[in-house]
Structures are given as structure tokens and as C-alpha cells.
Amino acid sequence: MSVVALECEVRIGVEEGARVSVTVDSPMSLAEQAYLELRDRLVMLRIPPGSPINDEHVAAELRIGRTPVREALKRLETERLVVSYPRRGTFATEVQITDLGHLTEVRQRLEPLAAACAARRAGTQHKLVLTGLLDELDAATDADVGELIRLDLRLHRALYAATSNPYLQDTLVRYDNLATRIWCLFLDRLPGLAGHIGEHGPLVRAVLAGDEDQAALLATEHVTGFEAAIRALL
């Protein structure tokens, strides 16, 4: 199984303080597992912006060595999720609302492209994953906020994987992570969360139907609606 396929199955956002057992015989490297775990805690703000990240403590919690944790932190720094300072250490980056416009400018171009590519290229396995997520979405009317955010992340990542373009996928995962951090910052003030995530339903159905134009249109509307909802709170 590829790392891409495995990532679609990784549990998003482990509860704060939960112990994670990492096994050596996993198909993913220890550094990859540490990266995925830390990435999603940072995206969900379970590691608060500005908080220090001690590699020794993280290694002990994940039950792995410090070297893979350090490798993961270097990778996260390139994705603007952590920042390191000489003699001070590593910290979760602050969430800058001024980044919203920059992220939207890029995502308005790339999200429709990804949706169209997914509609054109999604294979059998991608469609099975998307269909399963669609079922979860239809049943998520009573889900709590954390579950909804995790479902949103999984939907986005599954759509990006369905593009079968690893460069587009990697790029959009990074931008979506940063956008989600902004979203999580406003969760207690953001109305209609379930409705916003529910917009994925028609988008996923368009992808499954192979309707490139409709998928691209819905992706554009989704990104535009996200920015409008955040700006309405400022």
C-alpha cells in the first residue's frame, strides 16, 4: 500500500494527551508517522499556536526516538506549521488572519483544477473511498465540531488523492492545512459549520459522476464561501 493510500486511512487529530503506539514493522517510516501525528494536531490547533514543541517529550509520547521526531519537525517547518529559532527551540506557528487572502487567491485556482482532475481520473479505489466518505457525510448531522472538522480534512485529502497528480495533491494538502487552522481559530463564532462541510456532498457526487465542469464550479464556490464566512466575523 502506498503512503498516499495509507494517509487516507490515518486517524486525524488524536485526542490531546492520548498515547500513540508506533510499531517498527509499519509500512510507513517512523518519521512519517511522527509527521502525520504532529501535522494533524497542529492543523486542529490541539497544539495551540505559539506553543513550544519539545522533541524529547513528543518522542516519549509517541514511543519512538528523537531522530524521527526531529525529521518530522523539519518537514513541518517547510509547510509553515512550526518555526524553529536558534537557542530557543521549535514552536507551533501563529495563525495569521492576514494569510486568508493569500490562501484564497491560490486555492481559487487550484481547488477547481483538482476537482476537475479528480472527476476525470478517479479510479476504483478512489471512488470507494469517496463513496464511503459521502456516506459518513450523510450521517454526520449530529456529529460534534471535532468530528466535522476531521471529516472535512478527510474529504479534501481524498479528493486531492483522486487527482492522481502527486504535485497538485501535496500542494493542496499544505494550503488546506493552513486554511483549516484559520477555520479552527473561529470555530466558536462560525455558524453553519455542518452546512459548509455538507457542500462537499454535491462536489463528491459530481466527481463520482465524472462531471468535470460541475465539480470545478462547486469547488470554486466552496473556497469563496469559506473566505466570505471568515471575513464576516472580522
PDB file of C-alpha atoms in Angstrom:
ATOM      1  CA  MET A   1       0.000   0.000   0.000  1.00  0.00           C
ATOM      2  CA  SER A   2       1.348   3.446  -0.908  1.00  0.00           C
ATOM      3  CA  VAL A   3       1.981   6.244   1.568  1.00  0.00           C
ATOM      4  CA  VAL A   4      -0.790   8.214  -0.168  1.00  0.00           C
ATOM      5  CA  ALA A   5      -3.287   5.417   0.398  1.00  0.00           C
ATOM      6  CA  LEU A   6      -2.148   4.963   3.962  1.00  0.00           C
ATOM      7  CA  GLU A   7      -2.502   8.653   4.690  1.00  0.00           C
ATOM      8  CA  CYS A   8      -6.170   8.495   3.715  1.00  0.00           C
ATOM      9  CA  GLU A   9      -6.604   5.914   6.468  1.00  0.00           C
ATOM     10  CA  VAL A  10      -4.600   7.648   9.204  1.00  0.00           C
ATOM     11  CA  ARG A  11      -6.719   8.784  12.113  1.00  0.00           C
ATOM     12  CA  ILE A  12      -6.947  12.580  12.076  1.00  0.00           C
ATOM     13  CA  GLY A  13      -6.445  14.580  15.241  1.00  0.00           C
ATOM     14  CA  VAL A  14      -5.722  12.172  18.097  1.00  0.00           C
ATOM     15  CA  GLU A  15      -7.257  13.440  21.321  1.00  0.00           C
ATOM     16  CA  GLU A  16      -4.983  15.605  23.446  1.00  0.00           C
ATOM     17  CA  GLY A  17      -2.834  13.512  25.714  1.00  0.00           C
ATOM     18  CA  ALA A  18      -3.600  10.193  24.006  1.00  0.00           C
ATOM     19  CA  ARG A  19      -0.765   7.708  23.790  1.00  0.00           C
ATOM     20  CA  VAL A  20       0.217   6.535  20.330  1.00  0.00           C
ATOM     21  CA  SER A  21       1.963   3.212  19.868  1.00  0.00           C
ATOM     22  CA  VAL A  22       4.239   3.245  16.827  1.00  0.00           C
ATOM     23  CA  THR A  23       5.372  -0.132  15.535  1.00  0.00           C
ATOM     24  CA  VAL A  24       8.620  -0.684  13.698  1.00  0.00           C
ATOM     25  CA  ASP A  25       7.058  -3.010  11.130  1.00  0.00           C
ATOM     26  CA  SER A  26       4.657  -0.349   9.855  1.00  0.00           C
ATOM     27  CA  PRO A  27       4.866   0.320   6.089  1.00  0.00           C
ATOM     28  CA  MET A  28       5.385   3.980   6.952  1.00  0.00           C
ATOM     29  CA  SER A  29       8.664   5.190   8.394  1.00  0.00           C
ATOM     30  CA  LEU A  30       8.731   6.382  11.987  1.00  0.00           C
ATOM     31  CA  ALA A  31       9.438   9.900  10.756  1.00  0.00           C
ATOM     32  CA  GLU A  32       6.355   9.722   8.505  1.00  0.00           C
ATOM     33  CA  GLN A  33       4.175   8.555  11.376  1.00  0.00           C
ATOM     34  CA  ALA A  34       5.502  11.303  13.632  1.00  0.00           C
ATOM     35  CA  TYR A  35       4.927  13.822  10.871  1.00  0.00           C
ATOM     36  CA  LEU A  36       1.289  12.783  10.320  1.00  0.00           C
ATOM     37  CA  GLU A  37       0.535  12.803  14.041  1.00  0.00           C
ATOM     38  CA  LEU A  38       2.081  16.205  14.690  1.00  0.00           C
ATOM     39  CA  ARG A  39       0.712  17.706  11.491  1.00  0.00           C
ATOM     40  CA  ASP A  40      -2.886  16.994  12.351  1.00  0.00           C
ATOM     41  CA  ARG A  41      -2.533  18.151  15.942  1.00  0.00           C
ATOM     42  CA  LEU A  42      -1.121  21.418  14.620  1.00  0.00           C
ATOM     43  CA  VAL A  43      -3.843  21.777  11.979  1.00  0.00           C
ATOM     44  CA  MET A  44      -6.620  21.145  14.514  1.00  0.00           C
ATOM     45  CA  LEU A  45      -4.914  23.563  16.956  1.00  0.00           C
ATOM     46  CA  ARG A  46      -4.598  20.764  19.514  1.00  0.00           C
ATOM     47  CA  ILE A  47      -1.102  22.155  19.749  1.00  0.00           C
ATOM     48  CA  PRO A  48      -2.029  25.827  20.260  1.00  0.00           C
ATOM     49  CA  PRO A  49      -0.396  28.469  18.053  1.00  0.00           C
ATOM     50  CA  GLY A  50       2.799  29.761  19.601  1.00  0.00           C
ATOM     51  CA  SER A  51       3.235  26.723  21.868  1.00  0.00           C
ATOM     52  CA  PRO A  52       6.713  25.215  22.264  1.00  0.00           C
ATOM     53  CA  ILE A  53       7.236  21.707  20.901  1.00  0.00           C
ATOM     54  CA  ASN A  54       9.780  19.638  22.800  1.00  0.00           C
ATOM     55  CA  ASP A  55      11.121  16.836  20.627  1.00  0.00           C
ATOM     56  CA  GLU A  56      12.085  14.748  23.664  1.00  0.00           C
ATOM     57  CA  HIS A  57       8.559  14.915  25.092  1.00  0.00           C
ATOM     58  CA  VAL A  58       6.992  14.133  21.710  1.00  0.00           C
ATOM     59  CA  ALA A  59       9.320  11.159  21.214  1.00  0.00           C
ATOM     60  CA  ALA A  60       8.398   9.785  24.633  1.00  0.00           C
ATOM     61  CA  GLU A  61       4.692  10.200  23.945  1.00  0.00           C
ATOM     62  CA  LEU A  62       4.872   8.523  20.542  1.00  0.00           C
ATOM     63  CA  ARG A  63       7.267   5.887  21.910  1.00  0.00           C
ATOM     64  CA  ILE A  64       9.873   6.473  19.234  1.00  0.00           C
ATOM     65  CA  GLY A  65      13.331   8.017  19.102  1.00  0.00           C
ATOM     66  CA  ARG A  66      14.052  11.718  18.879  1.00  0.00           C
ATOM     67  CA  THR A  67      15.609  11.469  15.398  1.00  0.00           C
ATOM     68  CA  PRO A  68      12.350  10.710  13.519  1.00  0.00           C
ATOM     69  CA  VAL A  69      10.603  13.434  15.527  1.00  0.00           C
ATOM     70  CA  ARG A  70      13.265  15.934  14.509  1.00  0.00           C
ATOM     71  CA  GLU A  71      12.911  14.858  10.876  1.00  0.00           C
ATOM     72  CA  ALA A  72       9.156  15.366  11.139  1.00  0.00           C
ATOM     73  CA  LEU A  73       9.602  18.823  12.643  1.00  0.00           C
ATOM     74  CA  LYS A  74      11.947  19.865   9.832  1.00  0.00           C
ATOM     75  CA  ARG A  75       9.322  18.823   7.315  1.00  0.00           C
ATOM     76  CA  LEU A  76       6.584  20.666   9.211  1.00  0.00           C
ATOM     77  CA  GLU A  77       8.710  23.800   9.191  1.00  0.00           C
ATOM     78  CA  THR A  78       8.788  23.776   5.384  1.00  0.00           C
ATOM     79  CA  GLU A  79       4.980  23.640   5.495  1.00  0.00           C
ATOM     80  CA  ARG A  80       4.750  26.704   7.782  1.00  0.00           C
ATOM     81  CA  LEU A  81       3.234  24.732  10.642  1.00  0.00           C
ATOM     82  CA  VAL A  82       6.198  25.101  13.002  1.00  0.00           C
ATOM     83  CA  VAL A  83       9.067  27.529  13.269  1.00  0.00           C
ATOM     84  CA  SER A  84      12.496  26.977  14.840  1.00  0.00           C
ATOM     85  CA  TYR A  85      14.698  29.589  16.478  1.00  0.00           C
ATOM     86  CA  PRO A  86      18.375  29.086  17.356  1.00  0.00           C
ATOM     87  CA  ARG A  87      18.858  28.503  21.095  1.00  0.00           C
ATOM     88  CA  ARG A  88      15.109  28.926  21.693  1.00  0.00           C
ATOM     89  CA  GLY A  89      13.563  25.806  20.214  1.00  0.00           C
ATOM     90  CA  THR A  90      10.647  24.885  17.985  1.00  0.00           C
ATOM     91  CA  PHE A  91       7.166  26.416  18.224  1.00  0.00           C
ATOM     92  CA  ALA A  92       3.797  25.995  16.555  1.00  0.00           C
ATOM     93  CA  THR A  93       3.385  28.892  14.134  1.00  0.00           C
ATOM     94  CA  GLU A  94       0.900  31.612  14.919  1.00  0.00           C
ATOM     95  CA  VAL A  95      -2.284  31.702  12.863  1.00  0.00           C
ATOM     96  CA  GLN A  96      -2.212  34.874  10.777  1.00  0.00           C
ATOM     97  CA  ILE A  97      -5.624  36.008   9.559  1.00  0.00           C
ATOM     98  CA  THR A  98      -3.818  38.180   7.024  1.00  0.00           C
ATOM     99  CA  ASP A  99      -2.878  34.935   5.245  1.00  0.00           C
ATOM    100  CA  LEU A 100      -6.522  34.281   4.380  1.00  0.00           C
ATOM    101  CA  GLY A 101      -6.467  36.361   1.202  1.00  0.00           C
ATOM    102  CA  HIS A 102      -3.208  34.788   0.019  1.00  0.00           C
ATOM    103  CA  LEU A 103      -4.525  31.274   0.608  1.00  0.00           C
ATOM    104  CA  THR A 104      -7.813  32.024  -1.139  1.00  0.00           C
ATOM    105  CA  GLU A 105      -6.010  33.505  -4.143  1.00  0.00           C
ATOM    106  CA  VAL A 106      -4.150  30.233  -4.664  1.00  0.00           C
ATOM    107  CA  ARG A 107      -6.961  27.854  -3.715  1.00  0.00           C
ATOM    108  CA  GLN A 108      -9.449  29.549  -6.058  1.00  0.00           C
ATOM    109  CA  ARG A 109      -7.205  28.454  -8.913  1.00  0.00           C
ATOM    110  CA  LEU A 110      -6.063  25.045  -7.703  1.00  0.00           C
ATOM    111  CA  GLU A 111      -9.175  23.621  -6.000  1.00  0.00           C
ATOM    112  CA  PRO A 112     -11.282  23.720  -9.217  1.00  0.00           C
ATOM    113  CA  LEU A 113      -8.368  22.170 -11.109  1.00  0.00           C
ATOM    114  CA  ALA A 114      -8.141  19.389  -8.532  1.00  0.00           C
ATOM    115  CA  ALA A 115     -11.894  18.766  -8.619  1.00  0.00           C
ATOM    116  CA  ALA A 116     -11.876  18.513 -12.416  1.00  0.00           C
ATOM    117  CA  CYS A 117      -8.857  16.197 -12.387  1.00  0.00           C
ATOM    118  CA  ALA A 118     -10.500  14.005  -9.760  1.00  0.00           C
ATOM    119  CA  ALA A 119     -13.677  13.785 -11.846  1.00  0.00           C
ATOM    120  CA  ARG A 120     -11.623  12.763 -14.862  1.00  0.00           C
ATOM    121  CA  ARG A 121      -9.113  10.416 -13.247  1.00  0.00           C
ATOM    122  CA  ALA A 122     -10.599   8.917 -10.079  1.00  0.00           C
ATOM    123  CA  GLY A 123     -10.001   5.171 -10.128  1.00  0.00           C
ATOM    124  CA  THR A 124     -11.947   2.392  -8.471  1.00  0.00           C
ATOM    125  CA  GLN A 125     -10.165   2.672  -5.124  1.00  0.00           C
ATOM    126  CA  HIS A 126     -10.538   6.463  -5.033  1.00  0.00           C
ATOM    127  CA  LYS A 127     -14.249   6.129  -5.771  1.00  0.00           C
ATOM    128  CA  LEU A 128     -14.676   3.586  -2.996  1.00  0.00           C
ATOM    129  CA  VAL A 129     -13.033   5.958  -0.518  1.00  0.00           C
ATOM    130  CA  LEU A 130     -15.116   8.920  -1.705  1.00  0.00           C
ATOM    131  CA  THR A 131     -18.332   6.899  -1.580  1.00  0.00           C
ATOM    132  CA  GLY A 132     -17.553   5.841   1.983  1.00  0.00           C
ATOM    133  CA  LEU A 133     -16.886   9.443   2.987  1.00  0.00           C
ATOM    134  CA  LEU A 134     -20.111  10.508   1.297  1.00  0.00           C
ATOM    135  CA  ASP A 135     -21.995   8.010   3.459  1.00  0.00           C
ATOM    136  CA  GLU A 136     -20.276   9.420   6.551  1.00  0.00           C
ATOM    137  CA  LEU A 137     -21.197  12.923   5.463  1.00  0.00           C
ATOM    138  CA  ASP A 138     -24.855  11.991   5.053  1.00  0.00           C
ATOM    139  CA  ALA A 139     -24.841  10.519   8.566  1.00  0.00           C
ATOM    140  CA  ALA A 140     -22.966  13.390  10.215  1.00  0.00           C
ATOM    141  CA  THR A 141     -25.973  15.552  11.103  1.00  0.00           C
ATOM    142  CA  ASP A 142     -25.419  15.029  14.842  1.00  0.00           C
ATOM    143  CA  ALA A 143     -21.619  14.985  14.772  1.00  0.00           C
ATOM    144  CA  ASP A 144     -19.689  17.277  17.088  1.00  0.00           C
ATOM    145  CA  VAL A 145     -17.414  20.030  15.857  1.00  0.00           C
ATOM    146  CA  GLY A 146     -14.235  17.973  16.114  1.00  0.00           C
ATOM    147  CA  GLU A 147     -15.719  15.118  14.109  1.00  0.00           C
ATOM    148  CA  LEU A 148     -16.930  17.523  11.429  1.00  0.00           C
ATOM    149  CA  ILE A 149     -13.513  19.140  11.047  1.00  0.00           C
ATOM    150  CA  ARG A 150     -11.824  15.744  10.804  1.00  0.00           C
ATOM    151  CA  LEU A 151     -14.355  14.664   8.189  1.00  0.00           C
ATOM    152  CA  ASP A 152     -13.716  17.872   6.241  1.00  0.00           C
ATOM    153  CA  LEU A 153      -9.975  17.171   6.217  1.00  0.00           C
ATOM    154  CA  ARG A 154     -10.502  13.593   5.090  1.00  0.00           C
ATOM    155  CA  LEU A 155     -12.833  14.691   2.288  1.00  0.00           C
ATOM    156  CA  HIS A 156     -10.358  17.243   0.991  1.00  0.00           C
ATOM    157  CA  ARG A 157      -7.446  14.820   1.152  1.00  0.00           C
ATOM    158  CA  ALA A 158      -9.403  12.067  -0.591  1.00  0.00           C
ATOM    159  CA  LEU A 159     -10.368  14.458  -3.387  1.00  0.00           C
ATOM    160  CA  TYR A 160      -6.762  15.560  -3.794  1.00  0.00           C
ATOM    161  CA  ALA A 161      -5.588  11.935  -3.891  1.00  0.00           C
ATOM    162  CA  ALA A 162      -8.161  11.218  -6.618  1.00  0.00           C
ATOM    163  CA  THR A 163      -6.416  13.724  -8.915  1.00  0.00           C
ATOM    164  CA  SER A 164      -3.612  11.172  -9.376  1.00  0.00           C
ATOM    165  CA  ASN A 165      -1.270  14.164  -9.534  1.00  0.00           C
ATOM    166  CA  PRO A 166       1.124  13.959  -6.561  1.00  0.00           C
ATOM    167  CA  TYR A 167       2.396  17.513  -7.032  1.00  0.00           C
ATOM    168  CA  LEU A 168      -1.091  19.007  -7.056  1.00  0.00           C
ATOM    169  CA  GLN A 169      -2.064  16.791  -4.140  1.00  0.00           C
ATOM    170  CA  ASP A 170       0.894  17.789  -1.960  1.00  0.00           C
ATOM    171  CA  THR A 171       0.419  21.472  -2.733  1.00  0.00           C
ATOM    172  CA  LEU A 172      -3.282  21.499  -1.918  1.00  0.00           C
ATOM    173  CA  VAL A 173      -2.883  19.482   1.276  1.00  0.00           C
ATOM    174  CA  ARG A 174      -0.476  22.146   2.521  1.00  0.00           C
ATOM    175  CA  TYR A 175      -2.794  25.024   1.663  1.00  0.00           C
ATOM    176  CA  ASP A 176      -5.833  23.248   3.050  1.00  0.00           C
ATOM    177  CA  ASN A 177      -3.970  22.616   6.313  1.00  0.00           C
ATOM    178  CA  LEU A 178      -3.219  26.313   6.684  1.00  0.00           C
ATOM    179  CA  ALA A 179      -6.791  27.293   5.791  1.00  0.00           C
ATOM    180  CA  THR A 180      -8.163  24.799   8.314  1.00  0.00           C
ATOM    181  CA  ARG A 181      -6.044  26.361  11.073  1.00  0.00           C
ATOM    182  CA  ILE A 182      -7.728  29.696  10.356  1.00  0.00           C
ATOM    183  CA  TRP A 183     -11.104  27.980  10.412  1.00  0.00           C
ATOM    184  CA  CYS A 184     -10.374  26.284  13.757  1.00  0.00           C
ATOM    185  CA  LEU A 185      -9.453  29.660  15.231  1.00  0.00           C
ATOM    186  CA  PHE A 186     -13.023  30.861  14.637  1.00  0.00           C
ATOM    187  CA  LEU A 187     -14.988  27.679  15.350  1.00  0.00           C
ATOM    188  CA  ASP A 188     -16.739  29.075  18.420  1.00  0.00           C
ATOM    189  CA  ARG A 189     -18.031  32.003  16.350  1.00  0.00           C
ATOM    190  CA  LEU A 190     -18.563  30.352  12.970  1.00  0.00           C
ATOM    191  CA  PRO A 191     -22.214  29.481  12.264  1.00  0.00           C
ATOM    192  CA  GLY A 192     -23.365  26.842   9.827  1.00  0.00           C
ATOM    193  CA  LEU A 193     -20.348  24.555  10.120  1.00  0.00           C
ATOM    194  CA  ALA A 194     -22.332  21.455   9.182  1.00  0.00           C
ATOM    195  CA  GLY A 195     -23.756  23.254   6.161  1.00  0.00           C
ATOM    196  CA  HIS A 196     -20.329  24.326   4.965  1.00  0.00           C
ATOM    197  CA  ILE A 197     -18.984  20.786   5.222  1.00  0.00           C
ATOM    198  CA  GLY A 198     -22.200  19.488   3.664  1.00  0.00           C
ATOM    199  CA  GLU A 199     -21.247  21.372   0.485  1.00  0.00           C
ATOM    200  CA  HIS A 200     -18.870  18.503  -0.181  1.00  0.00           C
ATOM    201  CA  GLY A 201     -21.830  16.241  -0.916  1.00  0.00           C
ATOM    202  CA  PRO A 202     -22.701  17.671  -4.349  1.00  0.00           C
ATOM    203  CA  LEU A 203     -18.988  18.104  -5.107  1.00  0.00           C
ATOM    204  CA  VAL A 204     -18.168  14.462  -4.364  1.00  0.00           C
ATOM    205  CA  ARG A 205     -21.198  13.317  -6.362  1.00  0.00           C
ATOM    206  CA  ALA A 206     -20.030  15.397  -9.322  1.00  0.00           C
ATOM    207  CA  VAL A 207     -16.596  13.792  -9.086  1.00  0.00           C
ATOM    208  CA  LEU A 208     -18.095  10.295  -8.898  1.00  0.00           C
ATOM    209  CA  ALA A 209     -20.250  11.100 -11.924  1.00  0.00           C
ATOM    210  CA  GLY A 210     -17.206  12.283 -13.885  1.00  0.00           C
ATOM    211  CA  ASP A 211     -18.684  15.771 -14.328  1.00  0.00           C
ATOM    212  CA  GLU A 212     -15.547  17.912 -14.527  1.00  0.00           C
ATOM    213  CA  ASP A 213     -17.238  21.274 -15.112  1.00  0.00           C
ATOM    214  CA  GLN A 214     -19.714  20.885 -12.264  1.00  0.00           C
ATOM    215  CA  ALA A 215     -17.023  19.641  -9.899  1.00  0.00           C
ATOM    216  CA  ALA A 216     -14.805  22.630 -10.712  1.00  0.00           C
ATOM    217  CA  LEU A 217     -17.699  25.080 -10.241  1.00  0.00           C
ATOM    218  CA  LEU A 218     -18.653  23.626  -6.861  1.00  0.00           C
ATOM    219  CA  ALA A 219     -15.028  23.678  -5.700  1.00  0.00           C
ATOM    220  CA  THR A 220     -14.771  27.376  -6.590  1.00  0.00           C
ATOM    221  CA  GLU A 221     -17.960  28.168  -4.699  1.00  0.00           C
ATOM    222  CA  HIS A 222     -16.729  26.225  -1.678  1.00  0.00           C
ATOM    223  CA  VAL A 223     -13.459  28.156  -1.429  1.00  0.00           C
ATOM    224  CA  THR A 224     -15.175  31.512  -1.984  1.00  0.00           C
ATOM    225  CA  GLY A 225     -17.791  30.692   0.633  1.00  0.00           C
ATOM    226  CA  PHE A 226     -15.117  29.772   3.150  1.00  0.00           C
ATOM    227  CA  GLU A 227     -13.391  33.127   2.840  1.00  0.00           C
ATOM    228  CA  ALA A 228     -16.681  35.021   2.995  1.00  0.00           C
ATOM    229  CA  ALA A 229     -17.704  33.196   6.184  1.00  0.00           C
ATOM    230  CA  ILE A 230     -14.405  34.065   7.904  1.00  0.00           C
ATOM    231  CA  ARG A 231     -14.395  37.693   6.764  1.00  0.00           C
ATOM    232  CA  ALA A 232     -17.938  38.140   8.040  1.00  0.00           C
ATOM    233  CA  LEU A 233     -16.559  37.570  11.558  1.00  0.00           C
ATOM    234  CA  LEU A 234     -13.761  40.131  11.313  1.00  0.00           C
TER     235      LEU A 234
END
